[in-house]
């Protein structure tokens, strides 16, 4: 180990000695992240007239679009600040002369025609197949600029792409946009980011910044791992004691209106919010308010005062859960709910004589069977409330009888290919996170994102039909070692790697080219107020 470290140190020192002046990786100008499915690019360009620029929609009073136009108007104007700063000090006419003679200059772009073919929806669709819906087309040609889609969600993705094609000319004298033609859609319908708000509380404002960044990367699912062993920040209307006792403090809670605010904020950006209330393990904080919900642990024949997972043998547990989940399903409009089911420790169940008796009575041969008994009850309960469960892989591995529409979330890093094989071989929908754990940091002189970029969800040993059952995946930000002060730079642009893998065609894997685009994309996020860390080692941002 010591030897290995020394070797590594030598490599690092050598890298330092042999370094060249200037940035490690040259940024692109006006390239899109994640890369579109199809893009034709030309050398002719417009100079973007940020002052006069406006979106020209063919629909009126579509709130989600109207709000998006304001956001993107602002982004284009902010980008123009660099030009303004330049132009203020000198004569603008002088600058104009530099492009007016350029044969590639085709005119001034004063707007974007936006055409919505379908109707103005209010919430991202509850259908499994969102794929069609995020499709959009952009045409920037000699006559003008067009964006069209069948859905508002497609328009939102297209606006993001359009805003990314605006770039600052090398001489910083103009904002430009090249002629281009794009037909684009997501490769996977579920492109998520898990944020754990239990290990450390993440304030609403920071979650909103994360949602902004998700939209800049075309991620469309916020998996809110909202409570866990350590704290219960979710304020329940039905059981307010859960957060009164279970939150770290009353400054570290999500009120009813906070939660609604997050859902609406995400909705405006085409992002679904799927909450996770993980049981029967990971529930220690629930026991601060409701100790009777959890299993009493024993040492020998005596209760030792410790509490384990939810007590699966007591009918009152299910009564409680039914009321809690009824509320959760009403609060979160998405059709899916994440029920967890991972990492259940069996020692406490094992020590408890009442549980032993119950298992004998119900012919449950082992603790996996007991866990399955619990999960089966929970799944049936939630399904009866018209919600569709997502569960961590343990639930599947333990042989719980899950319905065909239940999604299995594959997470265990070192064996995800095999688990994906098993899950899809059984005909279940699958989500992948195993290769996108953002809490695993190993960075030597760069931003530690290529390992995420290299992960290919369909790169397992299954048939084509099995691969079709992969709905997408999620980058996971477990919060043991992040809080509001470092979560943004820990996640971005590392999650951007997963975002491109989940959006772009499978053959987009030219790493040298991706490095250059990510260099630009990271600066773009920085400009928009996302404190993303540098992706590629030494470098700088032009604006
Ligand atoms: C835009 O056009 C310029 C020439 O005017 C060319 O150098 C550049 O590569 C083009 N960029 C994109 C993103 O198409
Ligand atoms: C530019 O694109 C629009 C929209 O697709 C189309 O109607 C128009 O004919 C195109 N103009 C040229 C010169 O290709
Ligand atoms: C919008 O479309 C109209 C009609 O097709 C066209 O005349 C106009 O130039 C377009 N506007 C922009 C900003 O491209
Ligand atoms: C079951 O839970 C209820 C309250 O939640 C408690 O009063 C009761 O004693 C428990 N029963 C057993 C057998 O532990
Ligand atoms: C699983 O559930 C299905 C449908 O509810 C049922 O037909 C089947 O018998 C169950 N299998 C087991 C092993 O419980
Ligand atoms: C996949 O299924 C096989 C057969 O049931 C089992 O032996 C193996 O352990 C499973 N692999 C994983 C990673 O769960
Ligand atoms: C794929 O499956 C085949 C047959 O089941 C097996 O021989 C092969 O080793 C597997 N390959 C990988 C990479 O798991």
Coordinates of C-alpha atoms and ligand atoms in Angstrom, one line a residue:
X1 CA 0.0 0.0 0.0
X2 CA 2.8 2.4 1.0
X3 CA 4.7 1.4 -2.1
X4 CA 1.6 2.1 -4.3
X5 CA 1.2 5.5 -2.7
X6 CA 4.8 6.4 -3.4
X7 CA 4.4 5.3 -7.0
X8 CA 1.4 7.4 -7.3
X9 CA 3.2 10.4 -5.7
X10 CA 5.9 10.0 -8.3
X11 CA 3.4 10.0 -11.1
X12 CA 1.8 13.2 -9.7
X13 CA 5.2 14.9 -9.3
X14 CA 6.1 14.0 -12.9
X15 CA 2.8 15.3 -14.1
X16 CA 3.6 18.5 -12.4
X17 CA 7.2 18.7 -13.8
X18 CA 6.1 18.0 -17.4
X19 CA 3.2 20.4 -17.5
X20 CA 2.7 22.9 -20.3
X21 CA 1.5 26.4 -20.1
X22 CA -2.2 27.1 -20.7
X23 CA -5.3 25.1 -19.9
X24 CA -5.2 21.3 -19.8
X25 CA -8.2 21.0 -22.1
X26 CA -9.4 23.7 -24.6
X27 CA -13.0 24.5 -24.3
X28 CA -15.4 24.3 -27.2
X29 CA -17.7 27.2 -28.2
X30 CA -21.4 26.7 -28.5
X31 CA -21.4 22.9 -28.2
X32 CA -24.3 21.1 -26.5
X33 CA -24.2 18.9 -23.3
X34 CA -25.6 16.3 -23.4
X35 CA -24.8 15.8 -27.1
X36 CA -28.0 15.8 -29.3
X37 CA -29.0 12.6 -31.2
X38 CA -28.6 14.3 -34.5
X39 CA -27.0 17.7 -35.3
X40 CA -25.8 19.2 -38.5
X41 CA -23.6 22.2 -38.0
X42 CA -22.5 25.0 -40.3
X43 CA -19.9 27.7 -40.3
X44 CA -22.3 30.5 -41.0
X45 CA -23.5 32.4 -37.9
X46 CA -25.8 35.0 -36.5
X47 CA -24.8 37.6 -34.1
X48 CA -27.4 37.3 -31.3
X49 CA -29.0 40.7 -30.5
X50 CA -29.5 40.1 -26.8
X51 CA -31.2 43.5 -26.3
X52 CA -34.0 42.9 -28.8
X53 CA -34.1 39.1 -28.4
X54 CA -37.5 37.5 -27.7
X55 CA -39.2 34.1 -27.8
X56 CA -42.1 34.0 -30.2
X57 CA -44.4 31.2 -29.2
X58 CA -47.4 30.1 -31.2
X59 CA -49.3 29.4 -27.9
X60 CA -50.5 31.9 -25.4
X61 CA -50.8 31.5 -21.6
X62 CA -48.9 28.3 -21.3
X63 CA -47.5 29.0 -17.8
X64 CA -44.7 26.5 -17.9
X65 CA -43.4 27.9 -21.2
X66 CA -43.9 31.6 -20.2
X67 CA -41.8 31.1 -17.1
X68 CA -39.2 29.2 -19.1
X69 CA -39.0 32.1 -21.7
X70 CA -38.2 34.5 -18.8
X71 CA -35.5 32.2 -17.5
X72 CA -33.8 31.7 -20.8
X73 CA -34.2 35.4 -21.8
X74 CA -32.3 36.1 -18.6
X75 CA -29.6 33.6 -19.4
X76 CA -29.0 35.0 -22.8
X77 CA -28.8 38.5 -21.4
X78 CA -26.4 37.5 -18.7
X79 CA -24.2 35.8 -21.3
X80 CA -24.3 39.1 -23.2
X81 CA -22.8 40.9 -20.2
X82 CA -19.3 40.1 -21.4
X83 CA -20.0 41.8 -24.7
X84 CA -21.5 44.8 -23.0
X85 CA -18.5 45.2 -20.8
X86 CA -16.3 45.2 -23.8
X87 CA -18.5 47.5 -25.9
X88 CA -18.9 50.0 -23.2
X89 CA -15.3 50.9 -23.2
X90 CA -14.9 51.3 -26.9
X91 CA -16.9 52.1 -30.0
X92 CA -19.6 49.5 -30.9
X93 CA -19.5 50.5 -34.6
X94 CA -15.8 49.5 -34.6
X95 CA -16.7 46.0 -33.5
X96 CA -19.5 45.6 -35.9
X97 CA -17.0 46.2 -38.7
X98 CA -15.2 43.0 -37.6
X99 CA -18.1 40.7 -38.5
X100 CA -20.0 42.7 -41.1
X101 CA -17.2 41.8 -43.7
X102 CA -17.0 38.1 -42.6
X103 CA -18.5 35.9 -45.3
X104 CA -19.9 33.6 -42.6
X105 CA -22.0 36.3 -41.0
X106 CA -25.6 35.9 -42.0
X107 CA -27.4 38.6 -39.9
X108 CA -28.7 39.4 -36.5
X109 CA -30.8 36.9 -34.5
X110 CA -33.6 38.7 -32.7
X111 CA -35.7 35.8 -31.6
X112 CA -36.7 32.2 -31.7
X113 CA -40.0 30.9 -33.1
X114 CA -41.4 28.3 -30.7
X115 CA -44.1 25.9 -31.8
X116 CA -45.9 23.6 -29.4
X117 CA -47.8 20.9 -31.4
X118 CA -49.6 19.3 -28.5
X119 CA -51.4 20.9 -25.5
X120 CA -50.0 22.7 -22.5
X121 CA -49.7 20.0 -19.7
X122 CA -49.2 20.9 -16.1
X123 CA -47.2 17.9 -14.7
X124 CA -44.6 15.7 -16.4
X125 CA -46.4 12.7 -17.7
X126 CA -47.1 9.7 -15.4
X127 CA -46.5 7.3 -18.3
X128 CA -43.5 5.1 -18.2
X129 CA -42.6 6.1 -21.8
X130 CA -41.6 9.7 -21.7
X131 CA -39.3 9.1 -24.6
X132 CA -41.5 10.5 -27.3
X133 CA -42.4 13.4 -25.2
X134 CA -39.0 15.0 -24.8
X135 CA -38.4 15.0 -28.6
X136 CA -37.8 18.3 -30.2
X137 CA -36.4 19.9 -33.3
X138 CA -34.3 23.0 -33.8
X139 CA -33.7 24.7 -37.1
X140 CA -31.4 27.7 -37.3
X141 CA -31.1 28.7 -41.0
X142 CA -30.8 31.7 -43.2
X143 CA -34.5 32.6 -42.7
X144 CA -34.5 32.5 -39.0
X145 CA -34.7 30.2 -35.9
X146 CA -37.3 27.6 -35.0
X147 CA -38.0 25.2 -32.1
X148 CA -40.8 22.7 -32.2
X149 CA -42.0 19.8 -30.1
X150 CA -45.2 17.9 -29.4
X151 CA -45.0 18.6 -25.7
X152 CA -44.0 21.4 -23.3
X153 CA -41.3 19.0 -21.9
X154 CA -39.8 18.8 -25.3
X155 CA -39.8 22.5 -25.7
X156 CA -38.0 22.9 -22.3
X157 CA -35.3 20.5 -23.5
X158 CA -35.0 22.4 -26.8
X159 CA -34.8 25.8 -25.0
X160 CA -31.9 24.4 -23.0
X161 CA -30.2 23.3 -26.2
X162 CA -30.8 26.6 -27.9
X163 CA -29.3 28.5 -25.0
X164 CA -26.2 26.3 -25.1
X165 CA -25.6 27.1 -28.7
X166 CA -25.2 30.8 -27.9
X167 CA -21.4 31.4 -27.5
X168 CA -19.1 34.3 -27.0
X169 CA -16.9 35.0 -30.0
X170 CA -13.1 34.5 -29.4
X171 CA -12.6 38.3 -29.6
X172 CA -15.4 38.7 -27.0
X173 CA -17.1 41.3 -29.3
X174 CA -20.3 39.4 -30.0
X175 CA -22.6 36.6 -28.9
X176 CA -23.0 34.2 -31.8
X177 CA -25.0 31.3 -32.9
X178 CA -24.1 29.1 -35.9
X179 CA -26.7 27.8 -38.4
X180 CA -27.6 24.3 -37.3
X181 CA -30.2 21.6 -37.5
X182 CA -31.0 19.4 -34.6
X183 CA -33.4 16.5 -34.1
X184 CA -33.1 15.3 -30.6
X185 CA -34.7 13.0 -28.0
X186 CA -33.7 11.2 -24.8
X187 CA -32.2 7.7 -25.1
X188 CA -33.6 6.7 -21.7
X189 CA -36.8 8.1 -20.2
X190 CA -35.7 8.0 -16.6
X191 CA -32.6 10.2 -15.9
X192 CA -32.4 10.9 -12.3
X193 CA -30.4 12.4 -9.4
X194 CA -30.8 11.0 -5.9
X195 CA -30.2 13.5 -3.1
X196 CA -30.1 12.3 0.4
X197 CA -31.4 15.0 2.8
X198 CA -31.3 12.9 6.0
X199 CA -27.6 12.5 6.7
X200 CA -27.2 16.2 6.2
X201 CA -30.1 18.6 5.8
X202 CA -30.0 20.4 2.4
X203 CA -31.9 23.7 2.5
X204 CA -34.7 24.4 0.0
X205 CA -32.6 27.1 -1.7
X206 CA -29.8 24.6 -2.4
X207 CA -32.2 22.0 -3.7
X208 CA -33.6 24.6 -6.1
X209 CA -30.0 25.3 -7.4
X210 CA -29.6 21.5 -7.8
X211 CA -32.9 21.4 -9.8
X212 CA -31.6 24.3 -12.0
X213 CA -28.4 22.3 -12.7
X214 CA -30.4 19.2 -13.4
X215 CA -32.4 21.1 -16.1
X216 CA -29.1 22.4 -17.6
X217 CA -28.1 18.7 -17.9
X218 CA -31.6 17.5 -19.1
X219 CA -32.0 15.2 -16.1
X220 CA -35.7 14.7 -15.4
X221 CA -36.2 12.9 -12.1
X222 CA -35.3 14.2 -8.6
X223 CA -35.2 11.1 -6.4
X224 CA -35.7 12.6 -3.0
X225 CA -34.2 10.3 -0.4
X226 CA -35.8 12.5 2.2
X227 CA -35.6 10.6 5.5
X228 CA -33.3 7.9 6.9
X229 CA -31.8 6.6 10.2
X230 CA -30.2 9.9 11.1
X231 CA -33.0 12.4 10.7
X232 CA -36.6 12.8 9.6
X233 CA -36.9 16.3 8.1
X234 CA -40.2 15.7 6.2
X235 CA -43.1 17.4 8.1
X236 CA -46.1 15.1 7.9
X237 CA -49.5 16.6 8.2
X238 CA -50.9 13.3 9.7
X239 CA -47.9 12.6 12.0
X240 CA -46.2 15.9 12.8
X241 CA -44.4 14.3 15.7
X242 CA -42.2 12.4 13.2
X243 CA -40.2 15.6 12.4
X244 CA -40.8 17.3 15.7
X245 CA -38.9 14.5 17.4
X246 CA -37.0 13.0 14.4
X247 CA -35.5 16.0 12.6
X248 CA -32.0 17.2 13.7
X249 CA -33.7 20.4 14.8
X250 CA -36.7 22.5 13.9
X251 CA -34.5 24.6 11.6
X252 CA -33.8 21.4 9.6
X253 CA -37.2 20.5 8.3
X254 CA -39.2 20.6 5.1
X255 CA -42.6 22.2 5.8
X256 CA -45.7 21.3 3.9
X257 CA -45.2 24.4 1.8
X258 CA -41.5 23.8 1.3
X259 CA -42.3 20.4 -0.2
X260 CA -45.0 21.9 -2.5
X261 CA -42.5 24.6 -3.5
X262 CA -39.9 22.0 -4.5
X263 CA -42.5 20.0 -6.5
X264 CA -43.6 23.1 -8.4
X265 CA -40.1 24.3 -9.0
X266 CA -39.1 21.0 -10.4
X267 CA -42.3 20.7 -12.5
X268 CA -41.6 24.1 -14.1
X269 CA -38.3 22.5 -15.3
X270 CA -39.8 19.3 -16.5
X271 CA -38.5 17.3 -13.5
X272 CA -40.5 14.7 -11.7
X273 CA -40.1 14.4 -7.9
X274 CA -40.1 10.8 -6.6
X275 CA -39.9 10.6 -2.8
X276 CA -38.3 7.7 -1.0
X277 CA -39.5 6.6 2.4
X278 CA -37.1 3.7 2.9
X279 CA -38.4 0.9 5.2
X280 CA -38.2 -1.5 7.1
X281 CA -34.4 -0.6 7.7
X282 CA -33.1 2.9 7.7
X283 CA -35.9 4.0 10.0
X284 CA -34.1 4.7 13.3
X285 CA -35.2 8.4 13.3
X286 CA -38.9 7.3 13.0
X287 CA -38.5 5.7 16.4
X288 CA -37.8 9.0 18.2
X289 CA -41.5 9.8 17.9
X290 CA -42.9 6.3 17.5
X291 CA -40.6 3.8 19.3
X292 CA -43.4 1.2 19.2
X293 CA -43.1 1.1 15.4
X294 CA -39.6 -0.4 15.6
X295 CA -38.4 -3.8 16.8
X296 CA -37.2 -4.1 20.4
X297 CA -33.7 -5.7 20.5
X298 CA -32.8 -8.2 23.1
X299 CA -29.6 -9.3 24.8
X300 CA -30.3 -12.9 26.0
X301 CA -33.8 -12.8 27.4
X302 CA -33.8 -9.1 28.3
X303 CA -34.7 -6.0 26.2
X304 CA -31.5 -4.0 25.8
X305 CA -33.1 -0.7 25.1
X306 CA -32.0 -0.7 21.4
X307 CA -34.4 -0.5 18.5
X308 CA -34.1 -2.2 15.1
X309 CA -36.0 -2.1 11.8
X310 CA -39.8 -1.7 11.7
X311 CA -41.5 -4.5 13.6
X312 CA -43.0 -6.6 10.8
X313 CA -45.0 -8.8 13.1
X314 CA -47.2 -6.1 14.7
X315 CA -50.4 -5.2 12.8
X316 CA -50.2 -1.6 14.2
X317 CA -47.1 -1.1 12.1
X318 CA -49.1 -1.6 8.9
X319 CA -52.0 0.6 10.1
X320 CA -49.5 3.4 10.7
X321 CA -47.7 2.9 7.4
X322 CA -51.0 2.9 5.5
X323 CA -51.9 6.4 6.8
X324 CA -48.5 7.8 6.3
X325 CA -48.2 6.5 2.7
X326 CA -51.7 7.7 1.9
X327 CA -50.5 11.2 2.8
X328 CA -47.3 10.9 0.8
X329 CA -49.1 9.7 -2.3
X330 CA -51.4 12.7 -2.1
X331 CA -48.6 15.2 -1.6
X332 CA -46.3 13.9 -4.4
X333 CA -48.2 13.8 -7.7
X334 CA -45.9 11.4 -9.5
X335 CA -47.2 8.0 -10.2
X336 CA -44.1 6.3 -8.7
X337 CA -43.0 6.1 -5.1
X338 CA -39.7 4.7 -3.9
X339 CA -40.1 2.2 -1.1
X340 CA -36.5 1.5 -0.4
X341 CA -36.1 -2.0 1.1
X342 CA -32.3 -2.0 1.1
X343 CA -29.7 -3.1 3.7
X344 CA -32.0 -4.5 6.4
X345 CA -30.0 -5.7 9.4
X346 CA -31.3 -8.9 10.8
X347 CA -29.6 -9.1 14.2
X348 CA -32.3 -7.3 16.1
X349 CA -35.1 -9.4 14.6
X350 CA -33.0 -12.4 15.4
X351 CA -32.7 -11.4 19.1
X352 CA -36.4 -10.8 19.7
X353 CA -38.5 -13.8 21.0
X354 CA -41.9 -12.5 19.8
X355 CA -40.5 -12.3 16.3
X356 CA -39.1 -15.8 16.5
X357 CA -42.6 -17.1 17.6
X358 CA -44.3 -15.1 14.8
X359 CA -41.9 -16.7 12.2
X360 CA -42.7 -20.2 13.4
X361 CA -46.4 -19.5 13.3
X362 CA -46.2 -18.1 9.8
X363 CA -43.7 -20.7 8.6
X364 CA -41.1 -18.1 7.7
X365 CA -37.9 -20.0 7.3
X366 CA -35.4 -17.1 7.5
X367 CA -35.1 -13.4 8.0
X368 CA -35.1 -12.8 4.2
X369 CA -38.5 -14.4 4.3
X370 CA -39.6 -12.2 7.1
X371 CA -38.4 -9.2 5.3
X372 CA -40.3 -10.4 2.2
X373 CA -43.4 -10.8 4.3
X374 CA -43.2 -7.2 5.3
X375 CA -42.3 -5.8 1.9
X376 CA -45.1 -7.8 0.3
X377 CA -47.6 -6.2 2.6
X378 CA -46.2 -2.7 1.9
X379 CA -46.2 -3.2 -1.9
X380 CA -49.8 -4.5 -1.9
X381 CA -50.8 -1.5 0.3
X382 CA -49.2 1.1 -1.9
X383 CA -50.4 -0.5 -5.2
X384 CA -53.9 -0.5 -3.8
X385 CA -53.5 3.3 -3.5
X386 CA -52.9 3.5 -7.2
X387 CA -49.2 4.2 -6.8
X388 CA -46.4 2.2 -8.5
X389 CA -43.5 1.1 -6.4
X390 CA -39.8 1.4 -7.1
X391 CA -37.6 -0.8 -4.8
X392 CA -33.9 -1.3 -4.2
X393 CA -32.5 -4.6 -5.6
X394 CA -32.6 -6.5 -2.3
X395 CA -36.3 -6.8 -2.5
X396 CA -35.9 -8.6 -5.9
X397 CA -32.9 -10.6 -4.7
X398 CA -34.9 -11.8 -1.7
X399 CA -37.6 -13.3 -3.9
X400 CA -40.4 -10.9 -3.0
X401 CA -43.4 -11.5 -5.4
X402 CA -43.4 -8.1 -7.1
X403 CA -45.8 -7.0 -9.8
X404 CA -44.7 -6.6 -13.4
X405 CA -44.8 -2.8 -13.3
X406 CA -42.6 -2.5 -10.1
X407 CA -39.2 -1.0 -11.0
X408 CA -36.1 -2.6 -9.5
X409 CA -33.3 -0.1 -8.6
X410 CA -29.9 -1.7 -9.1
X411 CA -27.3 -0.2 -6.8
X412 CA -24.7 -2.6 -5.5
X413 CA -21.5 -1.3 -7.3
X414 CA -19.4 -4.4 -7.8
X415 CA -22.0 -6.6 -9.3
X416 CA -24.5 -4.4 -11.1
X417 CA -24.1 -6.2 -14.5
X418 CA -25.1 -9.5 -12.9
X419 CA -28.0 -8.0 -11.0
X420 CA -29.3 -6.1 -14.1
X421 CA -29.1 -9.5 -15.9
X422 CA -31.2 -11.2 -13.2
X423 CA -33.7 -8.4 -12.9
X424 CA -34.4 -8.1 -16.6
X425 CA -34.3 -11.8 -17.1
X426 CA -37.2 -12.0 -14.7
X427 CA -39.0 -9.4 -17.0
X428 CA -38.9 -6.6 -14.5
X429 CA -38.2 -2.9 -15.3
X430 CA -34.8 -1.7 -14.1
X431 CA -33.0 1.4 -13.1
X432 CA -29.2 1.6 -12.8
X433 CA -27.2 3.4 -10.1
X434 CA -24.4 0.9 -9.4
X435 CA -21.8 2.8 -11.5
X436 CA -22.9 6.3 -10.6
X437 CA -22.3 6.7 -6.9
X438 CA -21.1 10.3 -6.5
X439 CA -19.9 9.7 -2.9
X440 CA -17.1 7.5 -4.2
X441 CA -14.4 10.1 -4.9
X442 CA -11.0 9.3 -6.5
X443 CA -9.5 12.2 -8.2
X444 CA -5.8 12.6 -9.1
X445 CA -5.4 15.9 -10.9
X446 CA -8.7 15.9 -12.7
X447 CA -12.4 16.1 -11.9
X448 CA -13.1 12.4 -11.5
X449 CA -16.0 12.1 -14.0
X450 CA -14.6 9.8 -16.8
X451 CA -15.4 6.6 -14.7
X452 CA -19.1 7.7 -14.7
X453 CA -18.9 8.6 -18.4
X454 CA -17.5 5.1 -19.3
X455 CA -20.4 3.3 -17.6
X456 CA -22.8 1.9 -20.2
X457 CA -26.1 0.6 -18.8
X458 CA -26.7 -1.9 -21.6
X459 CA -23.2 -3.3 -21.3
X460 CA -24.3 -6.5 -19.6
X461 CA -24.9 -10.0 -20.6
X462 CA -28.6 -9.8 -21.5
X463 CA -30.6 -10.0 -24.7
X464 CA -31.9 -7.1 -26.6
X465 CA -35.3 -7.6 -24.9
X466 CA -33.6 -7.5 -21.5
X467 CA -31.9 -4.2 -22.4
X468 CA -35.2 -2.7 -23.4
X469 CA -36.4 -3.1 -19.8
X470 CA -33.8 -0.6 -18.6
X471 CA -35.7 2.6 -18.0
X472 CA -32.6 4.6 -17.3
X473 CA -30.6 5.4 -14.2
X474 CA -29.8 7.8 -11.4
X475 CA -26.6 9.4 -10.1
X476 CA -26.7 9.1 -6.3
X477 CA -25.5 11.7 -3.8
X478 CA -25.5 10.1 -0.4
X479 CA -25.0 12.8 2.1
X480 CA -22.7 11.4 4.8
X481 CA -19.9 13.7 3.7
X482 CA -21.7 16.5 2.0
X483 CA -23.9 19.3 3.3
X484 CA -25.2 22.6 1.8
X485 CA -21.7 24.0 1.5
X486 CA -20.1 21.3 -0.7
X487 CA -22.9 19.3 -2.3
X488 CA -23.0 21.4 -5.5
X489 CA -19.3 21.0 -6.4
X490 CA -19.4 17.4 -5.4
X491 CA -22.2 16.6 -7.8
X492 CA -21.4 18.9 -10.7
X493 CA -20.1 18.3 -13.3
X494 CA -19.6 14.6 -12.2
X495 CA -23.4 13.9 -12.6
X496 CA -23.2 15.6 -16.0
X497 CA -21.3 12.5 -17.2
X498 CA -24.2 10.2 -16.2
X499 CA -26.6 12.8 -17.8
X500 CA -25.0 12.5 -21.2
X501 CA -24.8 8.7 -21.0
X502 CA -28.5 8.6 -20.3
X503 CA -29.5 11.1 -22.9
X504 CA -27.1 10.8 -25.9
X505 CA -26.7 7.9 -28.3
X506 CA -24.7 4.9 -27.0
X507 CA -21.9 5.7 -29.5
X508 CA -21.2 9.1 -28.1
X509 CA -18.0 8.1 -26.3
X510 CA -15.2 10.2 -27.8
X511 CA -13.6 11.1 -24.5
X512 CA -11.2 13.8 -25.9
X513 CA -14.2 15.5 -27.5
X514 CA -16.3 15.1 -24.4
X515 CA -13.6 16.7 -22.3
X516 CA -13.7 19.8 -24.4
X517 CA -17.4 20.1 -24.3
X518 CA -17.6 19.4 -20.6
X519 CA -15.0 22.2 -20.1
X520 CA -17.4 24.6 -21.8
X521 CA -20.4 23.1 -20.1
X522 CA -18.9 23.5 -16.6
X523 CA -18.0 27.2 -17.3
X524 CA -21.6 27.6 -18.6
X525 CA -22.9 26.2 -15.3
X526 CA -20.5 28.5 -13.3
X527 CA -21.9 31.5 -15.3
X528 CA -25.4 30.5 -14.4
X529 CA -24.6 30.4 -10.7
X530 CA -23.8 26.7 -10.3
X531 CA -20.6 26.3 -8.4
X532 CA -19.4 23.2 -10.3
X533 CA -15.8 22.1 -9.9
X534 CA -13.4 22.1 -12.8
X535 CA -13.7 18.9 -14.8
X536 CA -10.3 18.4 -16.4
X537 CA -7.4 19.9 -14.4
X538 CA -5.8 23.3 -15.0
X539 CA -7.9 25.8 -17.0
X540 CA -10.0 28.9 -16.9
X541 CA -13.4 30.2 -17.9
X542 CA -13.5 32.9 -20.5
X543 CA -16.6 34.9 -19.2
Ligands
LIG1 C1 -19.3 28.0 -35.9 O1 -18.8 28.5 -37.0 C2 -17.4 28.8 -36.9 C3 -17.0 29.6 -38.2 O2 -17.8 30.7 -38.4 C4 -16.6 27.6 -36.7 O3 -15.3 27.9 -36.6 C5 -17.1 26.9 -35.5 O4 -16.5 25.6 -35.4 C6 -18.6 26.6 -35.6 N1 -19.0 26.1 -34.3 C7 -20.1 25.3 -34.1 C8 -20.4 24.9 -32.7 O5 -20.7 24.9 -35.1
LIG2 C1 -35.7 27.4 -42.4 O1 -36.4 26.6 -41.6 C2 -37.8 26.8 -41.6 C3 -38.5 25.9 -40.5 O2 -38.1 24.6 -40.6 C4 -38.4 26.5 -43.0 O3 -39.8 26.7 -43.0 C5 -37.6 27.3 -44.0 O4 -38.0 27.0 -45.3 C6 -36.1 27.2 -43.9 N1 -35.4 28.1 -44.7 C7 -34.4 27.8 -45.5 C8 -33.8 28.8 -46.3 O5 -34.0 26.6 -45.5
LIG3 C1 -40.5 33.3 -37.2 O1 -41.3 32.7 -38.3 C2 -41.7 33.7 -39.2 C3 -42.6 33.0 -40.2 O2 -42.2 31.7 -40.5 C4 -40.5 34.3 -39.9 O3 -40.9 35.3 -40.8 C5 -39.6 34.9 -38.8 O4 -38.4 35.4 -39.4 C6 -39.3 34.0 -37.7 N1 -38.6 34.6 -36.6 C7 -37.4 34.3 -36.2 C8 -36.9 35.0 -35.1 O5 -36.8 33.4 -36.7
LIG4 C1 -48.0 -3.5 18.7 O1 -47.9 -2.0 18.6 C2 -48.8 -1.4 19.5 C3 -48.7 0.1 19.3 O2 -48.1 0.4 18.1 C4 -48.4 -1.7 20.9 O3 -49.4 -1.0 21.8 C5 -48.5 -3.2 21.1 O4 -48.1 -3.5 22.4 C6 -47.6 -3.9 20.1 N1 -47.9 -5.3 20.2 C7 -46.8 -6.2 20.4 C8 -47.2 -7.6 20.5 O5 -45.7 -5.8 20.5
LIG5 C1 -47.4 -13.9 -6.8 O1 -48.5 -13.0 -7.1 C2 -49.3 -13.5 -8.1 C3 -50.3 -12.4 -8.5 O2 -50.8 -11.9 -7.3 C4 -49.9 -14.8 -7.7 O3 -50.7 -15.3 -8.8 C5 -48.8 -15.8 -7.3 O4 -49.4 -17.0 -6.9 C6 -47.9 -15.3 -6.3 N1 -46.7 -16.2 -6.1 C7 -46.3 -16.4 -4.9 C8 -45.1 -17.4 -4.9 O5 -46.7 -15.9 -3.9
LIG6 C1 -28.4 -14.0 -10.2 O1 -29.3 -15.1 -10.1 C2 -28.6 -16.4 -9.9 C3 -29.6 -17.5 -10.1 O2 -30.7 -17.3 -9.3 C4 -28.0 -16.3 -8.5 O3 -27.3 -17.5 -8.3 C5 -27.0 -15.1 -8.5 O4 -26.5 -15.0 -7.2 C6 -27.7 -13.8 -8.8 N1 -26.7 -12.8 -9.0 C7 -26.9 -11.6 -8.3 C8 -25.8 -10.6 -8.5 O5 -27.8 -11.3 -7.6
LIG7 C1 -22.4 -14.2 -20.4 O1 -23.2 -15.3 -20.3 C2 -22.5 -16.5 -20.8 C3 -23.5 -17.6 -20.8 O2 -24.4 -17.5 -19.7 C4 -21.3 -16.8 -20.0 O3 -20.6 -17.9 -20.6 C5 -20.4 -15.5 -20.1 O4 -19.2 -15.7 -19.3 C6 -21.1 -14.3 -19.6 N1 -20.2 -13.2 -19.8 C7 -20.1 -12.2 -18.9 C8 -19.2 -11.0 -19.3 O5 -20.7 -12.2 -17.9

